[in-house]
C-alpha cells in the first residue's frame, strides 16, 4: 500500500519538474531574445569607443554651462571660443603626433611665446612683409623642434626632462627679449590688411584661424592614416624595437615628430600674435598643460601607438569650452589651473585603466551564447534498419595528395578532369588527371580558398576566407568579385565587409549565391560561433551584371553548403550548428520563402553537392553529442565556460568522425558513408561526384580521398550542370 501510494506522488513530482523545466526554457529563451548580450561586446570592440569618454565630457560641459551661464551658447560667445580653439588646436595636433610616437613635448607653451614674439618683432619693429614673416616664424618653430628632436631622437635623452629644460630655456629667452624690446614692439603698429585678416577675419562665416585648423586637421588625418610617415609614427609608438626590426628609422621618425610639433606651434603663435598683438610675460604660460590635457582627454595614449585627429580635436573642444566657462564664472585665482589639473588627472587615470583592462573586459563579454535547442535525431542508434548504418566505406578510399594538401576544404574539376583544391597557404592546387599524382600551384590568392567551383565556361570561382568571392580566369588572373555587401540598417555589427565566405553555386541567370558562415568571427576561431548558437551567418547574392552584392537571408546558424536544386527557382543551403538543410526560393511564385528540408541530421552539415541520381550529397563535418545538445539550452553555462577555462578545453562540436549522407529533395535519407576509425578522413567538409567516383575533402585532413560508386553514372560531370540548357 505504501508503494502504491507513493507512485502517484512520484509521477506528480516528475510532471511538475518537467513543467518547471519547460517554463524555465521559455523564460530563458525570452530573456536572450529580448536582451541580446552580444551588443555589449560589439560596442567594446569598436575603435570609436575610445571617443565615448570625451564625448560624454562634452555633453556634460555643454549641459551645465548652458544652464548656469546665460548666453554661453550665443553666436558671439561661440565665435570667440572658436578663435581660441583654432589656435590651441594647432598645438594639440603637433603634441598628438609626438605622443603617438611615444614621446612628450612640454616646451610647446614657451615655443608659442617665442614665435609670437618673433612674429610681432618682424611685423611691428622691422615692418617685414607678411609673406616673409610667416616662413621665418615657421623656421623658428621648426628649429626649436629640431633641437628637441636631435636631443631625444638621436642622442636618446629623456623626452620629459629634455622638453622641460627647453621650456625653461626658451621661457628665459622670451622674458629677456621682452624686457629689452617689449615696449618698442607694443608701441609700434603693423599696417597690413592681411595681418589683420589673420587675426580677426572670417572665412565662409567662421574665424580664419579655426578654418585653417580644420584644413590642417584633414591634412594631418590623411598623413597619419594614409601615408607612410603616419604608419611609421604609429609603429614607433607601438614598439620601437619592432619598428626598428621592420626597417623603420626610429631616430629619424622621433626627430621629425618634434620638428612637426614645433612647426604646428609656430602657426598657433602666428595666429595668436595677429589676434592679440601682445608680448606680455604671460603669453603661452600653462599652454603645455592645456594642450596635454586636451590630448589625453581626447584619447591620445601616453604610451604611444594610439590616437587620431578626431579624438584630439574633440578633447581640445572640451578643454577650451571648460576653461572659457570657468573664466566667465569669475572664480578665484587658481581655479582654472585646479580644474585643468583635476581633468588631466582623471583623463590619465582613465587612459591607463582603460588601456590595461579594455581587452580583458572584452574577452569576458564578447563571446555571448544565446538559448538554442536542437530537434531530436531521427535515428539515435545507426543500426541495420537505419539509413545511417555504420560502415567503413570511406576508410577504403584511395588517397590523393597525401601529406601534400593542407586545408583542402573543397574540390572542383575542369574539362580535362584535372582536380582543383585550396590550401591553407593561400594557394589553389591543381592535380593532373588521370592518376592525380602530379600537382602544381595553379594560382596564389593569399587567403585560404574554401569553396572551389568551375563555371560552365571553365573559369574557377572560389570563396576565400577573410577575403570574399573571387574568380580565376583561364589565364590564371585572380579577379575579386565581391568582398562587401549592403550593411544592415539596425545592426550594431558592421556587416558590410565579409569575414568568412565559405560556399557558393551558380544560378541559371548567372547570379552567384554564396554563404557567409559568421559575421562575428574570423577564420581561426570559427568554432566559437558554435558556442553562441546565435545565427550570425547569412546568404548573399552576387550579380555579375553590375558587380553588386546583397544579403538575401540574414541571421542564419552558420550557413554553409549552397547547391542549386535544378528547378531554376530554388537552392539548398545548410545551417551547420542547427543540423538542418533548408530550401530557399530565389525565383518563381514562392520567391523569398524558406522551407526546412530536414532538421534531424546526426551531425553538422557542411557542403552540399549533386549526385548523378538526382539526389544530394551532404558532408557532415562532425557528429552531434548529448553534452553539447544539452549545453545549447544552457547559455549561462556556456558563458561561464568561455570566461573561466582555456579555449582548448571548451565544449566544442565533435569533428573527429567522417561521414557523407545522401538525401533527396524531400529530406529522405538514402544512405550514409562512414570512416568511424577517423584515420583517413576524421572530418569531411566537402565531396563531389565525378565520373563514377566520389571525391572527398576535409579542411583538417592531410589528403583528398576517392572512392568508386558502383551504381553511379560514370559519365556524370557536375560542371555540365552549368552549361547552357542544363538547368
XYZ file of C-alpha atoms in Angstrom:
727
model
C 0.000 0.000 0.000
C 2.825 2.380 0.799
C 4.444 1.744 -2.569
C 1.144 2.165 -4.373
C 0.514 5.442 -2.559
C 3.930 6.768 -3.399
C 3.598 6.069 -7.164
C 1.077 8.860 -7.911
C 3.100 11.299 -5.790
C 6.289 10.444 -7.689
C 4.539 10.824 -11.052
C 3.139 14.169 -9.922
C 6.616 15.320 -8.821
C 8.132 14.302 -12.161
C 5.323 16.081 -14.019
C 5.843 19.296 -12.017
C 9.623 19.113 -12.532
C 9.061 18.758 -16.264
C 6.725 21.749 -16.257
C 9.308 23.804 -14.354
C 11.977 22.899 -16.895
C 9.681 23.868 -19.748
C 8.813 27.149 -18.057
C 12.499 27.770 -17.411
C 13.263 27.153 -21.059
C 10.567 29.611 -22.102
C 11.874 32.288 -19.746
C 15.467 31.672 -20.830
C 14.501 31.920 -24.494
C 12.640 35.193 -23.907
C 15.487 36.634 -21.834
C 18.102 36.031 -24.541
C 15.794 37.186 -27.298
C 14.878 40.467 -25.585
C 18.345 41.219 -24.186
C 20.999 40.419 -26.815
C 24.211 40.242 -24.772
C 26.462 40.408 -27.816
C 25.680 44.118 -28.244
C 27.939 44.960 -25.275
C 30.856 43.046 -26.759
C 30.368 44.596 -30.183
C 30.344 48.117 -28.744
C 33.515 47.479 -26.743
C 35.252 46.117 -29.848
C 34.661 49.299 -31.867
C 37.578 51.668 -32.335
C 35.310 54.652 -31.724
C 34.573 53.530 -28.168
C 37.708 55.429 -27.073
C 35.914 58.625 -28.103
C 32.960 57.954 -25.816
C 34.653 59.448 -22.730
C 35.476 62.886 -24.234
C 32.053 62.881 -25.911
C 30.412 62.391 -22.508
C 32.570 65.205 -21.096
C 31.484 67.466 -23.959
C 27.793 66.799 -23.409
C 28.210 67.331 -19.664
C 30.100 70.634 -20.072
C 27.597 72.000 -22.589
C 24.639 70.942 -20.450
C 25.979 72.511 -17.237
C 27.216 75.755 -18.791
C 24.023 76.230 -20.791
C 22.102 76.269 -17.509
C 24.383 78.288 -15.225
C 25.800 80.720 -17.818
C 23.148 82.672 -19.757
C 24.317 83.398 -23.287
C 27.028 80.752 -23.228
C 25.648 79.208 -26.409
C 25.188 82.571 -28.118
C 26.714 83.148 -31.538
C 29.129 85.786 -30.289
C 30.491 83.621 -27.498
C 30.829 80.597 -29.760
C 32.759 82.649 -32.334
C 35.095 83.882 -29.616
C 35.596 80.314 -28.386
C 36.273 79.118 -31.943
C 39.141 81.632 -32.277
C 40.774 80.259 -29.156
C 40.039 76.761 -30.365
C 41.722 77.436 -33.696
C 44.998 78.420 -32.013
C 45.159 75.708 -29.382
C 44.181 73.031 -31.942
C 47.424 73.516 -33.858
C 49.434 72.919 -30.687
C 47.391 69.833 -29.785
C 47.822 68.359 -33.283
C 51.597 68.699 -33.020
C 51.641 67.292 -29.496
C 49.402 64.431 -30.646
C 51.944 63.328 -33.268
C 54.734 63.414 -30.676
C 52.661 61.379 -28.218
C 51.634 58.815 -30.846
C 55.336 58.144 -31.381
C 55.744 57.553 -27.649
C 57.145 60.988 -26.682
C 56.017 64.177 -24.977
C 56.682 67.859 -25.596
C 56.431 70.217 -22.623
C 58.089 73.084 -24.481
C 55.071 73.959 -26.672
C 53.948 76.854 -24.425
C 57.373 78.520 -24.471
C 57.742 77.840 -28.208
C 54.423 79.546 -28.805
C 55.591 82.572 -26.792
C 58.849 82.720 -28.757
C 57.177 82.521 -32.176
C 54.596 85.085 -31.049
C 57.448 87.462 -30.087
C 59.327 86.893 -33.362
C 56.187 87.488 -35.435
C 55.362 90.778 -33.668
C 59.001 91.971 -33.784
C 59.233 91.377 -37.526
C 55.832 92.963 -38.241
C 55.881 95.916 -35.847
C 59.578 96.804 -35.428
C 61.134 95.803 -38.736
C 57.986 96.101 -40.893
C 58.700 92.956 -42.848
C 56.097 91.880 -45.426
C 53.771 89.131 -44.282
C 54.992 86.689 -46.932
C 58.460 86.871 -45.334
C 57.277 86.850 -41.721
C 55.292 83.635 -41.983
C 58.128 81.347 -43.204
C 60.590 82.974 -40.795
C 58.349 82.309 -37.803
C 57.775 78.746 -39.009
C 61.538 78.291 -39.312
C 61.976 79.369 -35.692
C 59.368 76.872 -34.540
C 60.918 74.076 -36.600
C 64.370 74.974 -35.224
C 63.158 74.540 -31.658
C 61.537 71.243 -32.656
C 64.736 70.129 -34.375
C 66.759 70.761 -31.236
C 64.288 68.669 -29.245
C 64.282 66.003 -31.944
C 68.048 65.682 -32.119
C 68.421 65.511 -28.350
C 65.608 62.988 -27.916
C 65.625 61.073 -31.191
C 69.324 60.820 -31.988
C 71.016 61.359 -28.608
C 68.253 59.434 -26.806
C 67.780 61.831 -23.919
C 64.646 61.553 -21.806
C 61.758 63.337 -23.538
C 60.182 64.629 -20.335
C 63.356 66.133 -18.886
C 64.631 67.415 -22.235
C 61.462 69.290 -23.156
C 61.108 70.545 -19.576
C 64.617 72.003 -19.836
C 63.724 73.539 -23.215
C 60.615 75.062 -21.649
C 62.767 76.799 -19.045
C 65.443 77.912 -21.513
C 63.047 79.270 -24.130
C 60.941 80.995 -21.477
C 64.089 82.716 -20.182
C 64.958 83.844 -23.724
C 61.428 85.223 -24.251
C 61.499 87.094 -20.925
C 64.913 88.600 -21.729
C 63.781 89.718 -25.184
C 60.547 91.056 -23.731
C 62.376 93.243 -21.234
C 64.650 94.597 -23.966
C 62.209 95.107 -26.822
C 58.706 94.609 -25.459
C 57.951 98.319 -25.150
C 59.100 99.100 -28.704
C 57.018 96.273 -30.126
C 53.960 97.307 -28.119
C 54.106 100.946 -29.264
C 54.664 100.071 -32.942
C 51.896 99.204 -35.384
C 51.804 96.872 -38.410
C 49.928 98.397 -41.322
C 48.839 95.181 -43.059
C 45.289 94.214 -44.031
C 46.333 90.587 -44.464
C 47.794 90.557 -40.929
C 44.556 91.924 -39.528
C 42.580 89.389 -41.559
C 44.573 86.568 -39.968
C 43.704 87.822 -36.512
C 40.072 88.947 -36.741
C 38.882 87.976 -40.230
C 36.257 85.449 -41.238
C 36.256 82.799 -43.918
C 32.855 81.467 -45.016
C 31.381 82.759 -41.778
C 33.921 81.278 -39.353
C 37.153 82.743 -37.943
C 40.181 82.351 -40.174
C 42.287 80.514 -37.620
C 39.533 77.998 -36.909
C 39.025 77.402 -40.642
C 42.775 76.870 -41.010
C 42.729 74.436 -38.079
C 40.006 72.370 -39.779
C 42.020 72.250 -43.009
C 45.146 71.183 -41.124
C 43.093 68.587 -39.243
C 42.133 66.993 -42.549
C 45.717 67.083 -43.795
C 47.083 65.555 -40.582
C 44.386 62.878 -40.671
C 45.381 61.884 -44.210
C 49.074 61.840 -43.306
C 48.560 59.753 -40.167
C 46.134 57.234 -41.686
C 47.004 57.026 -45.382
C 50.698 57.821 -45.715
C 53.899 56.026 -44.826
C 55.050 58.565 -42.249
C 51.854 58.149 -40.241
C 52.247 54.376 -40.211
C 55.856 54.767 -39.122
C 54.807 57.023 -36.234
C 52.215 54.508 -35.029
C 54.705 51.658 -35.364
C 57.366 53.511 -33.405
C 54.847 54.408 -30.712
C 53.581 50.833 -30.502
C 57.018 49.215 -30.204
C 60.297 50.901 -31.076
C 62.185 47.630 -31.151
C 59.678 46.040 -33.528
C 59.687 49.156 -35.700
C 63.492 49.031 -35.871
C 63.417 45.342 -36.769
C 60.920 46.151 -39.537
C 63.402 48.568 -41.105
C 61.911 51.838 -39.861
C 64.366 54.596 -38.930
C 63.187 55.119 -35.367
C 65.556 58.001 -34.582
C 64.602 59.953 -37.683
C 60.888 59.359 -37.104
C 61.078 60.554 -33.492
C 63.095 63.605 -34.528
C 60.571 64.502 -37.227
C 57.663 64.379 -34.781
C 59.289 67.119 -32.685
C 60.003 69.202 -35.795
C 56.323 68.911 -36.759
C 55.299 69.855 -33.234
C 57.457 72.988 -33.421
C 56.038 73.800 -36.856
C 52.420 73.442 -35.708
C 53.133 75.512 -32.586
C 54.615 78.302 -34.729
C 51.329 78.502 -36.666
C 49.473 78.886 -33.380
C 51.953 81.629 -32.419
C 51.298 83.463 -35.713
C 47.537 83.475 -35.231
C 47.874 84.476 -31.579
C 50.169 87.360 -32.485
C 47.850 88.638 -35.230
C 44.837 88.476 -32.916
C 46.167 89.987 -29.658
C 49.481 91.699 -30.626
C 50.778 91.109 -27.110
C 54.296 90.256 -25.936
C 53.427 90.071 -22.258
C 55.276 87.726 -19.943
C 52.173 85.554 -19.555
C 51.936 84.554 -23.231
C 51.964 80.757 -23.529
C 52.148 80.211 -19.777
C 50.300 76.994 -18.956
C 49.598 76.247 -22.630
C 51.503 72.989 -22.408
C 49.197 71.865 -19.599
C 46.106 72.838 -21.600
C 47.351 71.043 -24.725
C 48.402 67.937 -22.816
C 45.046 67.773 -21.017
C 43.203 68.097 -24.321
C 45.278 65.342 -25.932
C 44.936 62.868 -23.067
C 41.240 63.628 -22.572
C 40.678 63.042 -26.284
C 42.161 59.560 -26.031
C 45.737 60.064 -27.235
C 47.656 57.384 -25.382
C 50.519 58.451 -23.133
C 52.226 55.199 -24.021
C 52.143 55.873 -27.766
C 50.755 53.971 -30.723
C 47.141 55.061 -30.304
C 45.214 58.192 -31.211
C 43.560 60.120 -34.009
C 42.928 63.678 -35.166
C 39.214 63.393 -34.390
C 39.969 62.416 -30.794
C 42.484 65.230 -30.387
C 40.025 67.772 -31.779
C 37.227 66.546 -29.519
C 39.461 66.762 -26.456
C 40.516 70.284 -27.461
C 36.900 71.406 -27.792
C 36.093 70.077 -24.314
C 39.088 71.779 -22.679
C 38.525 75.149 -24.429
C 34.836 75.140 -23.500
C 35.693 74.210 -19.922
C 38.310 76.962 -19.477
C 36.126 79.580 -21.179
C 33.237 78.778 -18.880
C 35.447 78.951 -15.788
C 36.671 82.398 -16.814
C 33.086 83.614 -17.241
C 32.204 82.273 -13.808
C 34.898 84.589 -12.331
C 36.093 82.028 -9.834
C 39.040 82.773 -7.503
C 42.580 82.790 -8.891
C 43.917 79.312 -9.488
C 40.516 77.703 -10.098
C 41.200 77.327 -13.792
C 44.513 75.552 -13.224
C 42.966 73.443 -10.471
C 40.193 72.286 -12.772
C 42.587 71.526 -15.636
C 44.825 69.556 -13.297
C 41.877 67.561 -11.992
C 40.617 66.841 -15.521
C 44.072 65.763 -16.672
C 44.499 63.510 -13.635
C 41.127 61.931 -14.340
C 41.943 61.545 -18.041
C 45.312 59.932 -17.279
C 43.676 57.531 -14.832
C 41.031 56.556 -17.356
C 43.631 56.169 -20.101
C 45.831 53.876 -18.023
C 42.982 51.769 -16.668
C 41.124 51.620 -19.982
C 44.169 50.512 -21.966
C 45.019 47.915 -19.326
C 41.554 46.455 -18.843
C 39.638 47.045 -22.082
C 40.662 43.813 -23.771
C 40.299 41.857 -20.543
C 36.728 43.079 -20.302
C 36.149 42.444 -23.997
C 37.410 38.874 -23.702
C 34.854 38.257 -20.949
C 31.808 39.660 -22.706
C 32.407 39.266 -26.454
C 31.502 35.570 -26.606
C 27.773 35.785 -25.882
C 25.908 32.466 -26.038
C 22.168 32.514 -26.507
C 19.427 29.951 -25.990
C 19.316 27.213 -28.599
C 17.521 23.917 -28.959
C 18.037 21.144 -31.489
C 15.241 18.768 -32.513
C 15.717 15.089 -31.657
C 17.632 12.967 -34.146
C 15.555 10.659 -36.315
C 17.908 7.738 -35.656
C 19.809 7.771 -32.391
C 21.455 4.393 -32.993
C 22.654 3.819 -36.588
C 21.724 0.142 -36.661
C 20.977 -2.190 -39.580
C 17.474 -0.762 -40.013
C 18.759 2.789 -40.213
C 19.862 4.626 -43.361
C 22.786 5.769 -41.210
C 24.081 2.231 -40.813
C 27.751 2.371 -39.859
C 30.258 1.152 -42.441
C 33.906 1.662 -43.359
C 33.415 2.732 -46.963
C 35.376 5.955 -46.569
C 38.213 4.165 -44.801
C 38.810 2.246 -48.035
C 39.262 5.436 -50.049
C 42.241 5.989 -52.334
C 44.414 8.899 -51.119
C 45.207 11.873 -53.350
C 47.880 14.385 -52.370
C 48.798 12.536 -49.195
C 50.789 14.908 -46.917
C 50.775 17.443 -49.769
C 47.436 19.140 -49.263
C 46.832 21.274 -46.179
C 43.383 22.763 -45.713
C 41.765 21.166 -48.794
C 38.208 22.177 -47.983
C 36.594 21.634 -51.400
C 37.145 20.037 -54.813
C 36.443 21.038 -58.429
C 37.202 19.596 -61.884
C 37.905 21.163 -65.264
C 37.010 19.831 -68.719
C 40.190 17.722 -68.786
C 39.282 16.072 -65.441
C 42.096 17.869 -63.600
C 41.331 18.328 -59.907
C 41.496 21.687 -58.076
C 41.527 22.311 -54.334
C 42.516 25.015 -51.886
C 45.445 25.253 -49.496
C 45.844 26.830 -46.092
C 48.843 28.701 -47.508
C 46.671 30.769 -49.848
C 47.155 28.624 -52.972
C 44.849 26.742 -55.295
C 46.484 23.453 -56.276
C 45.887 21.541 -59.490
C 46.289 17.743 -59.578
C 46.621 16.351 -63.084
C 44.397 13.577 -64.414
C 44.136 10.674 -64.700
C 46.072 9.429 -61.644
C 46.338 12.784 -59.751
C 49.892 12.077 -58.654
C 51.442 15.148 -60.240
C 50.417 18.595 -58.995
C 51.274 22.282 -59.272
C 50.315 25.572 -57.671
C 47.653 26.766 -60.098
C 47.389 30.258 -58.612
C 48.202 32.092 -55.378
C 45.262 34.056 -53.945
C 46.503 34.993 -50.482
C 43.658 33.964 -48.219
C 42.531 30.383 -47.661
C 40.305 29.180 -50.536
C 37.300 27.340 -49.131
C 34.708 26.578 -51.805
C 36.056 25.987 -55.329
C 33.642 25.746 -58.284
C 34.192 25.536 -62.009
C 31.693 27.528 -64.068
C 30.258 26.294 -67.361
C 32.731 28.413 -69.324
C 35.707 26.929 -67.489
C 36.535 29.735 -65.034
C 37.331 28.757 -61.466
C 35.430 30.551 -58.693
C 36.285 30.454 -55.013
C 35.047 31.697 -51.664
C 38.190 32.833 -49.850
C 38.130 33.004 -46.063
C 38.553 36.571 -44.852
C 38.559 37.983 -48.394
C 35.238 37.244 -50.115
C 34.252 35.915 -53.549
C 36.957 35.572 -56.224
C 37.348 34.301 -59.779
C 40.365 32.855 -61.575
C 40.303 33.267 -65.348
C 41.660 30.723 -67.824
C 44.798 32.874 -67.996
C 45.225 32.403 -64.219
C 44.348 36.012 -63.463
C 42.852 36.471 -59.992
C 39.792 38.750 -60.053
C 37.963 39.966 -56.960
C 34.217 39.752 -57.489
C 32.932 40.867 -54.087
C 34.253 41.477 -50.604
C 31.359 43.514 -49.213
C 27.582 43.658 -49.267
C 24.847 46.003 -48.110
C 25.014 46.910 -44.437
C 22.063 46.097 -42.206
C 20.315 49.257 -41.044
C 19.739 48.218 -37.443
C 22.778 46.033 -36.798
C 25.387 47.045 -34.238
C 27.845 44.901 -36.206
C 29.384 46.411 -39.316
C 28.348 43.552 -41.583
C 29.218 45.251 -44.857
C 32.621 43.528 -45.007
C 32.843 39.759 -45.425
C 34.633 37.669 -42.840
C 34.023 34.041 -43.727
C 32.509 33.400 -47.170
C 32.552 29.620 -47.400
C 30.452 28.094 -50.209
C 28.680 29.099 -53.429
C 26.771 27.985 -56.503
C 25.703 29.456 -59.852
C 22.068 30.328 -60.587
C 20.676 29.910 -64.133
C 20.605 33.692 -64.689
C 24.331 33.998 -63.944
C 23.990 35.246 -60.372
C 26.127 33.638 -57.702
C 24.595 32.720 -54.360
C 27.103 32.194 -51.578
C 27.064 31.778 -47.841
C 28.965 33.651 -45.165
C 29.180 31.447 -42.105
C 29.558 34.183 -39.493
C 29.883 37.945 -39.337
C 31.395 37.921 -35.834
C 34.349 35.548 -36.039
C 37.325 35.083 -38.329
C 38.820 32.020 -39.957
C 40.969 30.999 -36.984
C 38.154 30.948 -34.408
C 35.123 29.823 -36.405
C 34.248 27.113 -33.872
C 33.472 29.802 -31.270
C 30.389 30.580 -33.337
C 29.059 27.141 -32.358
C 29.265 28.156 -28.722
C 26.963 31.133 -29.323
C 24.187 29.454 -31.358
C 23.101 32.979 -32.268
C 22.593 32.914 -36.014
C 25.495 35.097 -37.107
C 25.604 33.965 -40.744
C 23.828 34.937 -43.966
C 23.168 34.058 -47.597
C 24.394 36.618 -50.156
C 23.672 37.095 -53.854
C 26.265 38.478 -56.271
C 25.051 39.912 -59.579
C 27.779 39.936 -62.264
C 25.803 42.396 -64.405
C 26.534 45.340 -62.120
C 29.041 43.779 -59.692
C 26.737 44.306 -56.700
C 26.143 42.038 -53.721
C 23.189 41.984 -51.367
C 22.195 39.937 -48.357
C 19.129 37.819 -49.124
C 18.876 35.766 -45.909
C 20.364 37.167 -42.670
C 20.641 35.660 -39.176
C 21.353 32.054 -40.112
C 23.091 29.449 -37.945
C 26.492 29.073 -39.608
C 25.153 28.731 -43.173
C 27.199 26.504 -45.421
C 26.803 24.251 -48.430
C 24.966 26.137 -51.183
C 23.636 23.970 -54.039
C 21.095 24.592 -56.809
C 18.188 22.121 -56.874
C 17.848 22.049 -60.674
C 14.403 23.640 -60.956
C 15.848 27.081 -61.722
C 13.952 28.608 -58.814
C 15.440 27.282 -55.576
C 18.604 26.172 -53.847
C 19.591 24.153 -50.818
C 21.765 25.500 -48.045
C 22.924 24.048 -44.764
C 22.859 25.565 -41.280
C 25.669 23.667 -39.636
C 25.056 24.324 -35.951
C 21.307 23.731 -36.312
C 21.925 20.386 -38.072
C 19.463 21.137 -40.824
C 19.121 21.616 -44.578
C 16.881 24.380 -45.947
C 15.426 25.140 -49.345
C 15.330 28.775 -50.442
C 13.306 30.007 -53.420
C 15.058 32.863 -55.196
C 12.605 32.972 -58.122
C 9.148 31.809 -59.130
C 5.830 32.056 -57.243
C 7.433 31.124 -53.898
C 10.258 33.654 -54.215
C 11.761 34.702 -50.870
C 10.402 31.767 -48.846
C 12.434 29.192 -46.906
C 11.449 25.598 -46.183
C 13.178 23.110 -43.878
C 14.090 20.003 -45.858
C 15.478 18.078 -42.874
C 16.484 19.016 -39.341
C 17.126 15.555 -37.876
C 20.659 15.006 -39.141
C 23.006 13.222 -36.700
C 25.790 15.734 -37.347
C 26.700 19.177 -38.551
C 26.220 19.575 -42.330
C 28.802 21.376 -44.415
C 28.913 21.456 -48.223
C 26.128 20.078 -50.420
C 26.730 18.657 -53.909
C 24.587 16.991 -56.582
C 24.650 13.263 -57.237
C 24.112 11.552 -60.584
C 20.767 10.042 -59.489
C 19.152 13.427 -58.759
C 19.803 13.337 -55.013
C 22.274 15.388 -52.990
C 25.467 14.518 -51.130
C 25.942 16.220 -47.734
C 29.226 16.314 -45.845
C 28.868 16.050 -42.090
C 31.775 17.927 -40.540
C 31.130 16.343 -37.141
C 28.628 14.392 -35.064
C 26.132 15.648 -32.515
C 26.834 14.788 -28.883
C 24.345 14.704 -25.968
C 26.573 17.006 -23.909
C 26.633 19.784 -26.491
C 22.938 19.318 -27.316
C 22.140 19.825 -23.634
C 24.535 22.784 -23.355
C 22.661 24.520 -26.190
C 19.786 25.028 -23.747
C 22.145 26.406 -21.068
C 23.593 29.724 -22.309
C 24.687 30.693 -18.806
C 26.787 27.547 -18.524
C 28.428 28.202 -21.910
C 29.126 31.816 -20.916
C 30.876 30.774 -17.712
C 32.813 28.132 -19.613
C 34.101 30.757 -22.060
C 35.141 33.029 -19.191
C 36.758 30.573 -16.819
C 38.569 27.853 -18.727
C 41.096 27.878 -21.614
C 39.857 27.882 -25.193
C 41.206 24.401 -25.968
C 39.139 22.962 -23.104
C 35.799 24.375 -24.236
C 32.927 22.118 -25.194
C 33.352 22.179 -28.994
C 31.449 20.253 -31.681
C 32.808 16.770 -32.267
C 34.747 16.840 -35.556
C 36.579 13.504 -35.488
C 34.140 11.213 -37.294
C 33.958 11.391 -41.087
C 30.541 10.908 -42.687
C 28.788 11.622 -46.001
C 24.996 11.420 -46.281
C 22.765 11.285 -49.365
C 19.241 12.770 -49.261
C 16.538 13.637 -51.760
C 14.594 16.890 -52.036
C 12.033 15.603 -49.534
C 14.726 15.147 -46.909
C 14.622 11.349 -47.045
C 17.986 9.821 -46.215
C 19.122 7.408 -48.940
C 22.305 6.235 -47.301
C 25.467 7.160 -45.435
C 29.191 6.539 -45.888
C 31.471 6.476 -42.823
C 35.062 6.449 -41.638
C 34.477 5.633 -37.996
C 38.171 4.974 -37.400
C 38.999 8.615 -38.110
C 42.343 7.545 -39.547
C 41.920 8.698 -43.151
C 39.045 11.161 -43.044
C 38.485 12.316 -39.455
C 36.339 15.149 -40.773
C 34.760 15.835 -44.159
C 33.851 19.317 -45.296
C 33.020 18.602 -48.927
C 32.648 15.923 -51.578
C 31.992 15.949 -55.310
C 30.797 13.142 -57.562
C 32.694 12.927 -60.848
C 32.517 10.160 -63.477
C 31.545 7.341 -61.156
C 33.722 8.309 -58.215
C 33.145 10.348 -55.075
C 35.987 12.705 -54.141
C 36.371 13.785 -50.516
C 37.883 16.901 -48.941
C 38.463 17.929 -45.344
C 39.879 21.196 -44.072
C 41.896 19.445 -41.337
C 42.813 16.291 -43.286
C 46.228 15.589 -44.802
C 44.782 14.157 -48.018
C 41.957 14.093 -50.504
C 40.062 10.843 -50.983
C 38.458 8.951 -53.872
C 36.041 6.031 -53.716
C 34.196 4.269 -56.560
C 30.404 4.467 -56.626
C 29.150 1.136 -58.027
C 25.708 2.288 -59.157
C 26.617 5.837 -60.207
C 26.535 7.252 -63.715
C 30.124 7.005 -64.993
C 29.504 9.924 -67.383
C 28.203 12.333 -64.745
C 30.153 15.596 -64.644
C 28.948 18.171 -62.152
C 30.376 21.029 -64.249
C 27.983 20.230 -67.127
C 25.113 21.358 -64.941
C 26.121 24.981 -65.540
C 26.287 24.805 -69.308
C 23.509 26.364 -71.388
C 20.274 24.404 -71.320
C 21.247 22.052 -68.500
C 19.419 23.854 -65.676
